[in-house]
Structures are given as structure tokens and as C-alpha cells.
């Protein structure tokens, strides 16, 4: 994988579980996913930045 590639997208609230706020992630290139943010943090971040973690 190249270090030069950057993909932008957005995440939107989907629903809550007992301990988490669940958000759906979607990008312009078709990457989708789900992120769970703990309810016990002070506020939901406005921006998330992910970096590829290579296999060990």
C-alpha cells in the first residue's frame, strides 16, 4: 500500500447500544464501516483520522 493515498468520507449517527454510540462510515470510493464510540466520553469527535496498521 502506498503512503500517499488519502480517502475522505463521512460518518453519521446510526443508533445507540447499551454502552456505545454507533456511527456508519462511508467514503467516496466505496469504503464502508462502523465505528463505536463509548458513551462515557465527554463529547463525540467531529473528525476521525485513521491510519493503516500493518500486520506484525
PDB file of N, CA, C and O in Angstrom:
ATOM      1  N   UNK A   1       0.831  -1.198   0.000  1.00  0.00           N
ATOM      2  CA  UNK A   1       0.000   0.000   0.000  1.00  0.00           C
ATOM      3  C   UNK A   1       0.865   1.246   0.000  1.00  0.00           C
ATOM      4  O   UNK A   1       1.880   1.299   0.678  1.00  0.00           O
ATOM      5  N   UNK A   2       0.417   2.230  -0.699  1.00  0.00           N
ATOM      6  CA  UNK A   2       1.160   3.472  -0.776  1.00  0.00           C
ATOM      7  C   UNK A   2       0.818   4.389   0.395  1.00  0.00           C
ATOM      8  O   UNK A   2      -0.326   4.461   0.832  1.00  0.00           O
ATOM      9  N   UNK A   3       1.821   5.110   0.891  1.00  0.00           N
ATOM     10  CA  UNK A   3       1.599   6.069   1.965  1.00  0.00           C
ATOM     11  C   UNK A   3       0.946   7.348   1.448  1.00  0.00           C
ATOM     12  O   UNK A   3       0.510   8.179   2.230  1.00  0.00           O
ATOM     13  N   UNK A   4       0.882   7.499   0.136  1.00  0.00           N
ATOM     14  CA  UNK A   4       0.389   8.729  -0.474  1.00  0.00           C
ATOM     15  C   UNK A   4      -1.134   8.772  -0.620  1.00  0.00           C
ATOM     16  O   UNK A   4      -1.687   9.813  -0.895  1.00  0.00           O
ATOM     17  N   UNK A   5      -1.821   7.660  -0.473  1.00  0.00           N
ATOM     18  CA  UNK A   5      -3.258   7.610  -0.722  1.00  0.00           C
ATOM     19  C   UNK A   5      -4.030   8.151   0.478  1.00  0.00           C
ATOM     20  O   UNK A   5      -3.791   7.772   1.612  1.00  0.00           O
ATOM     21  N   UNK A   6      -4.954   9.043   0.201  1.00  0.00           N
ATOM     22  CA  UNK A   6      -5.841   9.575   1.235  1.00  0.00           C
ATOM     23  C   UNK A   6      -7.268   9.483   0.733  1.00  0.00           C
ATOM     24  O   UNK A   6      -7.559   9.873  -0.390  1.00  0.00           O
ATOM     25  N   UNK A   7      -8.150   8.953   1.549  1.00  0.00           N
ATOM     26  CA  UNK A   7      -9.561   8.805   1.206  1.00  0.00           C
ATOM     27  C   UNK A   7     -10.368   9.580   2.235  1.00  0.00           C
ATOM     28  O   UNK A   7     -10.137   9.454   3.430  1.00  0.00           O
ATOM     29  N   UNK A   8     -11.308  10.359   1.745  1.00  0.00           N
ATOM     30  CA  UNK A   8     -12.158  11.129   2.651  1.00  0.00           C
ATOM     31  C   UNK A   8     -13.583  10.610   2.581  1.00  0.00           C
ATOM     32  O   UNK A   8     -14.015  10.087   1.573  1.00  0.00           O
ATOM     33  N   UNK A   9     -14.280  10.764   3.677  1.00  0.00           N
ATOM     34  CA  UNK A   9     -15.663  10.336   3.749  1.00  0.00           C
ATOM     35  C   UNK A   9     -16.347  10.998   4.923  1.00  0.00           C
ATOM     36  O   UNK A   9     -15.887  12.027   5.416  1.00  0.00           O
ATOM     37  N   UNK A  10     -17.419  10.390   5.366  1.00  0.00           N
ATOM     38  CA  UNK A  10     -18.151  10.944   6.490  1.00  0.00           C
ATOM     39  C   UNK A  10     -18.684   9.828   7.363  1.00  0.00           C
ATOM     40  O   UNK A  10     -18.716   8.668   6.963  1.00  0.00           O
ATOM     41  N   UNK A  11     -19.067  10.203   8.560  1.00  0.00           N
ATOM     42  CA  UNK A  11     -19.719   9.238   9.432  1.00  0.00           C
ATOM     43  C   UNK A  11     -20.970   9.876  10.007  1.00  0.00           C
ATOM     44  O   UNK A  11     -21.012  11.064  10.261  1.00  0.00           O
ATOM     45  N   UNK A  12     -22.014   9.056  10.127  1.00  0.00           N
ATOM     46  CA  UNK A  12     -23.264   9.590  10.651  1.00  0.00           C
ATOM     47  C   UNK A  12     -23.816   8.641  11.711  1.00  0.00           C
ATOM     48  O   UNK A  12     -23.609   7.424  11.665  1.00  0.00           O
ATOM     49  N   UNK A  13     -24.509   9.246  12.648  1.00  0.00           N
ATOM     50  CA  UNK A  13     -25.101   8.507  13.753  1.00  0.00           C
ATOM     51  C   UNK A  13     -26.082   7.472  13.224  1.00  0.00           C
ATOM     52  O   UNK A  13     -26.891   7.761  12.338  1.00  0.00           O
ATOM     53  N   UNK A  14     -26.013   6.252  13.777  1.00  0.00           N
ATOM     54  CA  UNK A  14     -26.944   5.198  13.386  1.00  0.00           C
ATOM     55  C   UNK A  14     -27.885   4.851  14.537  1.00  0.00           C
ATOM     56  O   UNK A  14     -29.087   4.935  14.393  1.00  0.00           O
ATOM     57  N   UNK A  15     -27.309   4.452  15.683  1.00  0.00           N
ATOM     58  CA  UNK A  15     -28.131   4.166  16.864  1.00  0.00           C
ATOM     59  C   UNK A  15     -27.229   3.922  18.070  1.00  0.00           C
ATOM     60  O   UNK A  15     -26.014   3.846  17.944  1.00  0.00           O
ATOM     61  N   UNK A  16     -27.848   3.807  19.227  1.00  0.00           N
ATOM     62  CA  UNK A  16     -27.118   3.539  20.466  1.00  0.00           C
ATOM     63  C   UNK A  16     -27.285   2.094  20.890  1.00  0.00           C
ATOM     64  O   UNK A  16     -28.321   1.475  20.640  1.00  0.00           O
ATOM     65  N   UNK A  17     -26.257   1.578  21.535  1.00  0.00           N
ATOM     66  CA  UNK A  17     -26.362   0.314  22.238  1.00  0.00           C
ATOM     67  C   UNK A  17     -26.252   0.639  23.722  1.00  0.00           C
ATOM     68  O   UNK A  17     -26.267   1.812  24.103  1.00  0.00           O
ATOM     69  N   UNK A  18     -26.112  -0.357  24.542  1.00  0.00           N
ATOM     70  CA  UNK A  18     -26.056  -0.122  25.982  1.00  0.00           C
ATOM     71  C   UNK A  18     -24.886   0.784  26.380  1.00  0.00           C
ATOM     72  O   UNK A  18     -25.037   1.669  27.204  1.00  0.00           O
ATOM     73  N   UNK A  19     -23.712   0.579  25.768  1.00  0.00           N
ATOM     74  CA  UNK A  19     -22.513   1.327  26.161  1.00  0.00           C
ATOM     75  C   UNK A  19     -21.923   2.215  25.071  1.00  0.00           C
ATOM     76  O   UNK A  19     -20.983   2.959  25.321  1.00  0.00           O
ATOM     77  N   UNK A  20     -22.456   2.135  23.846  1.00  0.00           N
ATOM     78  CA  UNK A  20     -21.822   2.834  22.725  1.00  0.00           C
ATOM     79  C   UNK A  20     -22.820   3.606  21.872  1.00  0.00           C
ATOM     80  O   UNK A  20     -23.985   3.233  21.753  1.00  0.00           O
ATOM     81  N   UNK A  21     -22.307   4.671  21.238  1.00  0.00           N
ATOM     82  CA  UNK A  21     -22.986   5.338  20.132  1.00  0.00           C
ATOM     83  C   UNK A  21     -22.426   4.674  18.872  1.00  0.00           C
ATOM     84  O   UNK A  21     -21.216   4.532  18.731  1.00  0.00           O
ATOM     85  N   UNK A  22     -23.282   4.271  17.966  1.00  0.00           N
ATOM     86  CA  UNK A  22     -22.827   3.603  16.744  1.00  0.00           C
ATOM     87  C   UNK A  22     -22.975   4.537  15.554  1.00  0.00           C
ATOM     88  O   UNK A  22     -24.023   5.146  15.360  1.00  0.00           O
ATOM     89  N   UNK A  23     -21.894   4.647  14.766  1.00  0.00           N
ATOM     90  CA  UNK A  23     -21.862   5.516  13.595  1.00  0.00           C
ATOM     91  C   UNK A  23     -21.505   4.699  12.366  1.00  0.00           C
ATOM     92  O   UNK A  23     -20.640   3.817  12.419  1.00  0.00           O
ATOM     93  N   UNK A  24     -22.138   5.001  11.242  1.00  0.00           N
ATOM     94  CA  UNK A  24     -21.848   4.354   9.967  1.00  0.00           C
ATOM     95  C   UNK A  24     -20.858   5.226   9.204  1.00  0.00           C
ATOM     96  O   UNK A  24     -21.065   6.427   9.065  1.00  0.00           O
ATOM     97  N   UNK A  25     -19.783   4.618   8.697  1.00  0.00           N
ATOM     98  CA  UNK A  25     -18.759   5.315   7.921  1.00  0.00           C
ATOM     99  C   UNK A  25     -18.969   5.001   6.449  1.00  0.00           C
ATOM    100  O   UNK A  25     -19.215   3.853   6.084  1.00  0.00           O
ATOM    101  N   UNK A  26     -18.855   6.026   5.600  1.00  0.00           N
ATOM    102  CA  UNK A  26     -18.967   5.840   4.150  1.00  0.00           C
ATOM    103  C   UNK A  26     -18.031   6.819   3.455  1.00  0.00           C
ATOM    104  O   UNK A  26     -17.960   7.984   3.824  1.00  0.00           O
ATOM    105  N   UNK A  27     -17.308   6.315   2.437  1.00  0.00           N
ATOM    106  CA  UNK A  27     -16.379   7.159   1.689  1.00  0.00           C
ATOM    107  C   UNK A  27     -16.809   7.257   0.231  1.00  0.00           C
ATOM    108  O   UNK A  27     -17.655   6.485  -0.227  1.00  0.00           O
ATOM    109  N   UNK A  28     -16.165   8.171  -0.482  1.00  0.00           N
ATOM    110  CA  UNK A  28     -16.468   8.367  -1.901  1.00  0.00           C
ATOM    111  C   UNK A  28     -16.025   7.188  -2.764  1.00  0.00           C
ATOM    112  O   UNK A  28     -16.512   7.016  -3.871  1.00  0.00           O
ATOM    113  N   UNK A  29     -15.070   6.389  -2.279  1.00  0.00           N
ATOM    114  CA  UNK A  29     -14.553   5.265  -3.071  1.00  0.00           C
ATOM    115  C   UNK A  29     -15.191   3.940  -2.675  1.00  0.00           C
ATOM    116  O   UNK A  29     -14.731   2.880  -3.070  1.00  0.00           O
ATOM    117  N   UNK A  30     -16.257   3.983  -1.875  1.00  0.00           N
ATOM    118  CA  UNK A  30     -16.991   2.764  -1.556  1.00  0.00           C
ATOM    119  C   UNK A  30     -16.570   2.056  -0.282  1.00  0.00           C
ATOM    120  O   UNK A  30     -17.091   0.990   0.031  1.00  0.00           O
ATOM    121  N   UNK A  31     -15.642   2.617   0.457  1.00  0.00           N
ATOM    122  CA  UNK A  31     -15.254   2.020   1.733  1.00  0.00           C
ATOM    123  C   UNK A  31     -16.356   2.324   2.737  1.00  0.00           C
ATOM    124  O   UNK A  31     -16.793   3.464   2.873  1.00  0.00           O
ATOM    125  N   UNK A  32     -16.827   1.285   3.419  1.00  0.00           N
ATOM    126  CA  UNK A  32     -17.871   1.442   4.427  1.00  0.00           C
ATOM    127  C   UNK A  32     -17.443   0.751   5.709  1.00  0.00           C
ATOM    128  O   UNK A  32     -16.578  -0.117   5.703  1.00  0.00           O
ATOM    129  N   UNK A  33     -18.051   1.134   6.804  1.00  0.00           N
ATOM    130  CA  UNK A  33     -17.728   0.505   8.070  1.00  0.00           C
ATOM    131  C   UNK A  33     -18.566   1.072   9.193  1.00  0.00           C
ATOM    132  O   UNK A  33     -19.421   1.936   8.990  1.00  0.00           O
ATOM    133  N   UNK A  34     -18.284   0.586  10.376  1.00  0.00           N
ATOM    134  CA  UNK A  34     -18.991   1.014  11.565  1.00  0.00           C
ATOM    135  C   UNK A  34     -17.969   1.350  12.629  1.00  0.00           C
ATOM    136  O   UNK A  34     -16.969   0.650  12.776  1.00  0.00           O
ATOM    137  N   UNK A  35     -18.209   2.417  13.358  1.00  0.00           N
ATOM    138  CA  UNK A  35     -17.339   2.784  14.467  1.00  0.00           C
ATOM    139  C   UNK A  35     -18.221   2.929  15.707  1.00  0.00           C
ATOM    140  O   UNK A  35     -19.346   3.428  15.626  1.00  0.00           O
ATOM    141  N   UNK A  36     -17.723   2.433  16.829  1.00  0.00           N
ATOM    142  CA  UNK A  36     -18.436   2.504  18.095  1.00  0.00           C
ATOM    143  C   UNK A  36     -17.696   3.466  19.012  1.00  0.00           C
ATOM    144  O   UNK A  36     -16.515   3.273  19.291  1.00  0.00           O
ATOM    145  N   UNK A  37     -18.381   4.486  19.470  1.00  0.00           N
ATOM    146  CA  UNK A  37     -17.790   5.484  20.353  1.00  0.00           C
ATOM    147  C   UNK A  37     -18.419   5.321  21.729  1.00  0.00           C
ATOM    148  O   UNK A  37     -19.652   5.344  21.856  1.00  0.00           O
ATOM    149  N   UNK A  38     -17.590   5.134  22.762  1.00  0.00           N
ATOM    150  CA  UNK A  38     -18.142   4.928  24.107  1.00  0.00           C
ATOM    151  C   UNK A  38     -19.010   6.101  24.554  1.00  0.00           C
ATOM    152  O   UNK A  38     -18.702   7.262  24.275  1.00  0.00           O
ATOM    153  N   UNK A  39     -20.090   5.787  25.244  1.00  0.00           N
ATOM    154  CA  UNK A  39     -20.987   6.822  25.747  1.00  0.00           C
ATOM    155  C   UNK A  39     -20.358   7.625  26.875  1.00  0.00           C
ATOM    156  O   UNK A  39     -20.767   8.751  27.127  1.00  0.00           O
ATOM    157  N   UNK A  40     -19.354   7.067  27.546  1.00  0.00           N
ATOM    158  CA  UNK A  40     -18.797   7.737  28.723  1.00  0.00           C
ATOM    159  C   UNK A  40     -17.738   8.791  28.393  1.00  0.00           C
ATOM    160  O   UNK A  40     -17.164   9.371  29.307  1.00  0.00           O
ATOM    161  N   UNK A  41     -17.467   9.073  27.110  1.00  0.00           N
ATOM    162  CA  UNK A  41     -16.554  10.166  26.785  1.00  0.00           C
ATOM    163  C   UNK A  41     -17.334  11.476  26.795  1.00  0.00           C
ATOM    164  O   UNK A  41     -18.558  11.478  26.660  1.00  0.00           O
ATOM    165  N   UNK A  42     -16.626  12.583  26.951  1.00  0.00           N
ATOM    166  CA  UNK A  42     -17.293  13.878  27.135  1.00  0.00           C
ATOM    167  C   UNK A  42     -18.110  14.326  25.931  1.00  0.00           C
ATOM    168  O   UNK A  42     -19.194  14.847  26.083  1.00  0.00           O
ATOM    169  N   UNK A  43     -17.571  14.164  24.713  1.00  0.00           N
ATOM    170  CA  UNK A  43     -18.325  14.549  23.522  1.00  0.00           C
ATOM    171  C   UNK A  43     -17.871  13.710  22.333  1.00  0.00           C
ATOM    172  O   UNK A  43     -16.756  13.205  22.299  1.00  0.00           O
ATOM    173  N   UNK A  44     -18.754  13.592  21.360  1.00  0.00           N
ATOM    174  CA  UNK A  44     -18.450  12.840  20.141  1.00  0.00           C
ATOM    175  C   UNK A  44     -17.522  13.688  19.280  1.00  0.00           C
ATOM    176  O   UNK A  44     -17.792  14.869  19.053  1.00  0.00           O
ATOM    177  N   UNK A  45     -16.401  13.110  18.795  1.00  0.00           N
ATOM    178  CA  UNK A  45     -15.493  13.892  17.957  1.00  0.00           C
ATOM    179  C   UNK A  45     -16.155  14.294  16.640  1.00  0.00           C
ATOM    180  O   UNK A  45     -17.014  13.580  16.119  1.00  0.00           O
ATOM    181  N   UNK A  46     -15.749  15.422  16.113  1.00  0.00           N
ATOM    182  CA  UNK A  46     -16.265  15.900  14.824  1.00  0.00           C
ATOM    183  C   UNK A  46     -15.463  15.342  13.659  1.00  0.00           C
ATOM    184  O   UNK A  46     -15.902  15.362  12.524  1.00  0.00           O
ATOM    185  N   UNK A  47     -14.252  14.850  13.945  1.00  0.00           N
ATOM    186  CA  UNK A  47     -13.381  14.338  12.898  1.00  0.00           C
ATOM    187  C   UNK A  47     -12.637  13.116  13.425  1.00  0.00           C
ATOM    188  O   UNK A  47     -12.126  13.119  14.537  1.00  0.00           O
ATOM    189  N   UNK A  48     -12.580  12.062  12.604  1.00  0.00           N
ATOM    190  CA  UNK A  48     -11.826  10.852  12.923  1.00  0.00           C
ATOM    191  C   UNK A  48     -10.756  10.673  11.856  1.00  0.00           C
ATOM    192  O   UNK A  48     -11.037  10.829  10.666  1.00  0.00           O
ATOM    193  N   UNK A  49      -9.544  10.335  12.266  1.00  0.00           N
ATOM    194  CA  UNK A  49      -8.445  10.101  11.327  1.00  0.00           C
ATOM    195  C   UNK A  49      -7.922   8.692  11.578  1.00  0.00           C
ATOM    196  O   UNK A  49      -7.531   8.368  12.692  1.00  0.00           O
ATOM    197  N   UNK A  50      -7.902   7.877  10.532  1.00  0.00           N
ATOM    198  CA  UNK A  50      -7.433   6.502  10.635  1.00  0.00           C
ATOM    199  C   UNK A  50      -6.146   6.335   9.843  1.00  0.00           C
ATOM    200  O   UNK A  50      -6.010   6.893   8.763  1.00  0.00           O
ATOM    201  N   UNK A  51      -5.243   5.547  10.376  1.00  0.00           N
ATOM    202  CA  UNK A  51      -4.005   5.245   9.693  1.00  0.00           C
ATOM    203  C   UNK A  51      -3.872   3.728   9.615  1.00  0.00           C
ATOM    204  O   UNK A  51      -4.202   3.017  10.565  1.00  0.00           O
ATOM    205  N   UNK A  52      -3.401   3.239   8.493  1.00  0.00           N
ATOM    206  CA  UNK A  52      -3.265   1.804   8.280  1.00  0.00           C
ATOM    207  C   UNK A  52      -2.246   1.212   9.249  1.00  0.00           C
ATOM    208  O   UNK A  52      -1.125   1.695   9.347  1.00  0.00           O
ATOM    209  N   UNK A  53      -2.667   0.174   9.963  1.00  0.00           N
ATOM    210  CA  UNK A  53      -1.770  -0.527  10.883  1.00  0.00           C
ATOM    211  C   UNK A  53      -1.391  -1.849  10.218  1.00  0.00           C
ATOM    212  O   UNK A  53      -2.231  -2.740  10.087  1.00  0.00           O
ATOM    213  N   UNK A  54      -0.159  -1.964   9.793  1.00  0.00           N
ATOM    214  CA  UNK A  54       0.292  -3.153   9.076  1.00  0.00           C
ATOM    215  C   UNK A  54       0.327  -4.372   9.974  1.00  0.00           C
ATOM    216  O   UNK A  54       0.473  -4.245  11.192  1.00  0.00           O
ATOM    217  N   UNK A  55       0.207  -5.552   9.379  1.00  0.00           N
ATOM    218  CA  UNK A  55       0.305  -6.797  10.122  1.00  0.00           C
ATOM    219  C   UNK A  55       1.683  -6.917  10.730  1.00  0.00           C
ATOM    220  O   UNK A  55       2.673  -6.469  10.172  1.00  0.00           O
ATOM    221  N   UNK A  56       1.719  -7.554  11.867  1.00  0.00           N
ATOM    222  CA  UNK A  56       3.024  -7.747  12.533  1.00  0.00           C
ATOM    223  C   UNK A  56       3.717  -8.974  12.013  1.00  0.00           C
ATOM    224  O   UNK A  56       3.203  -9.876  11.537  1.00  0.00           O
TER     225      UNK A  56
END
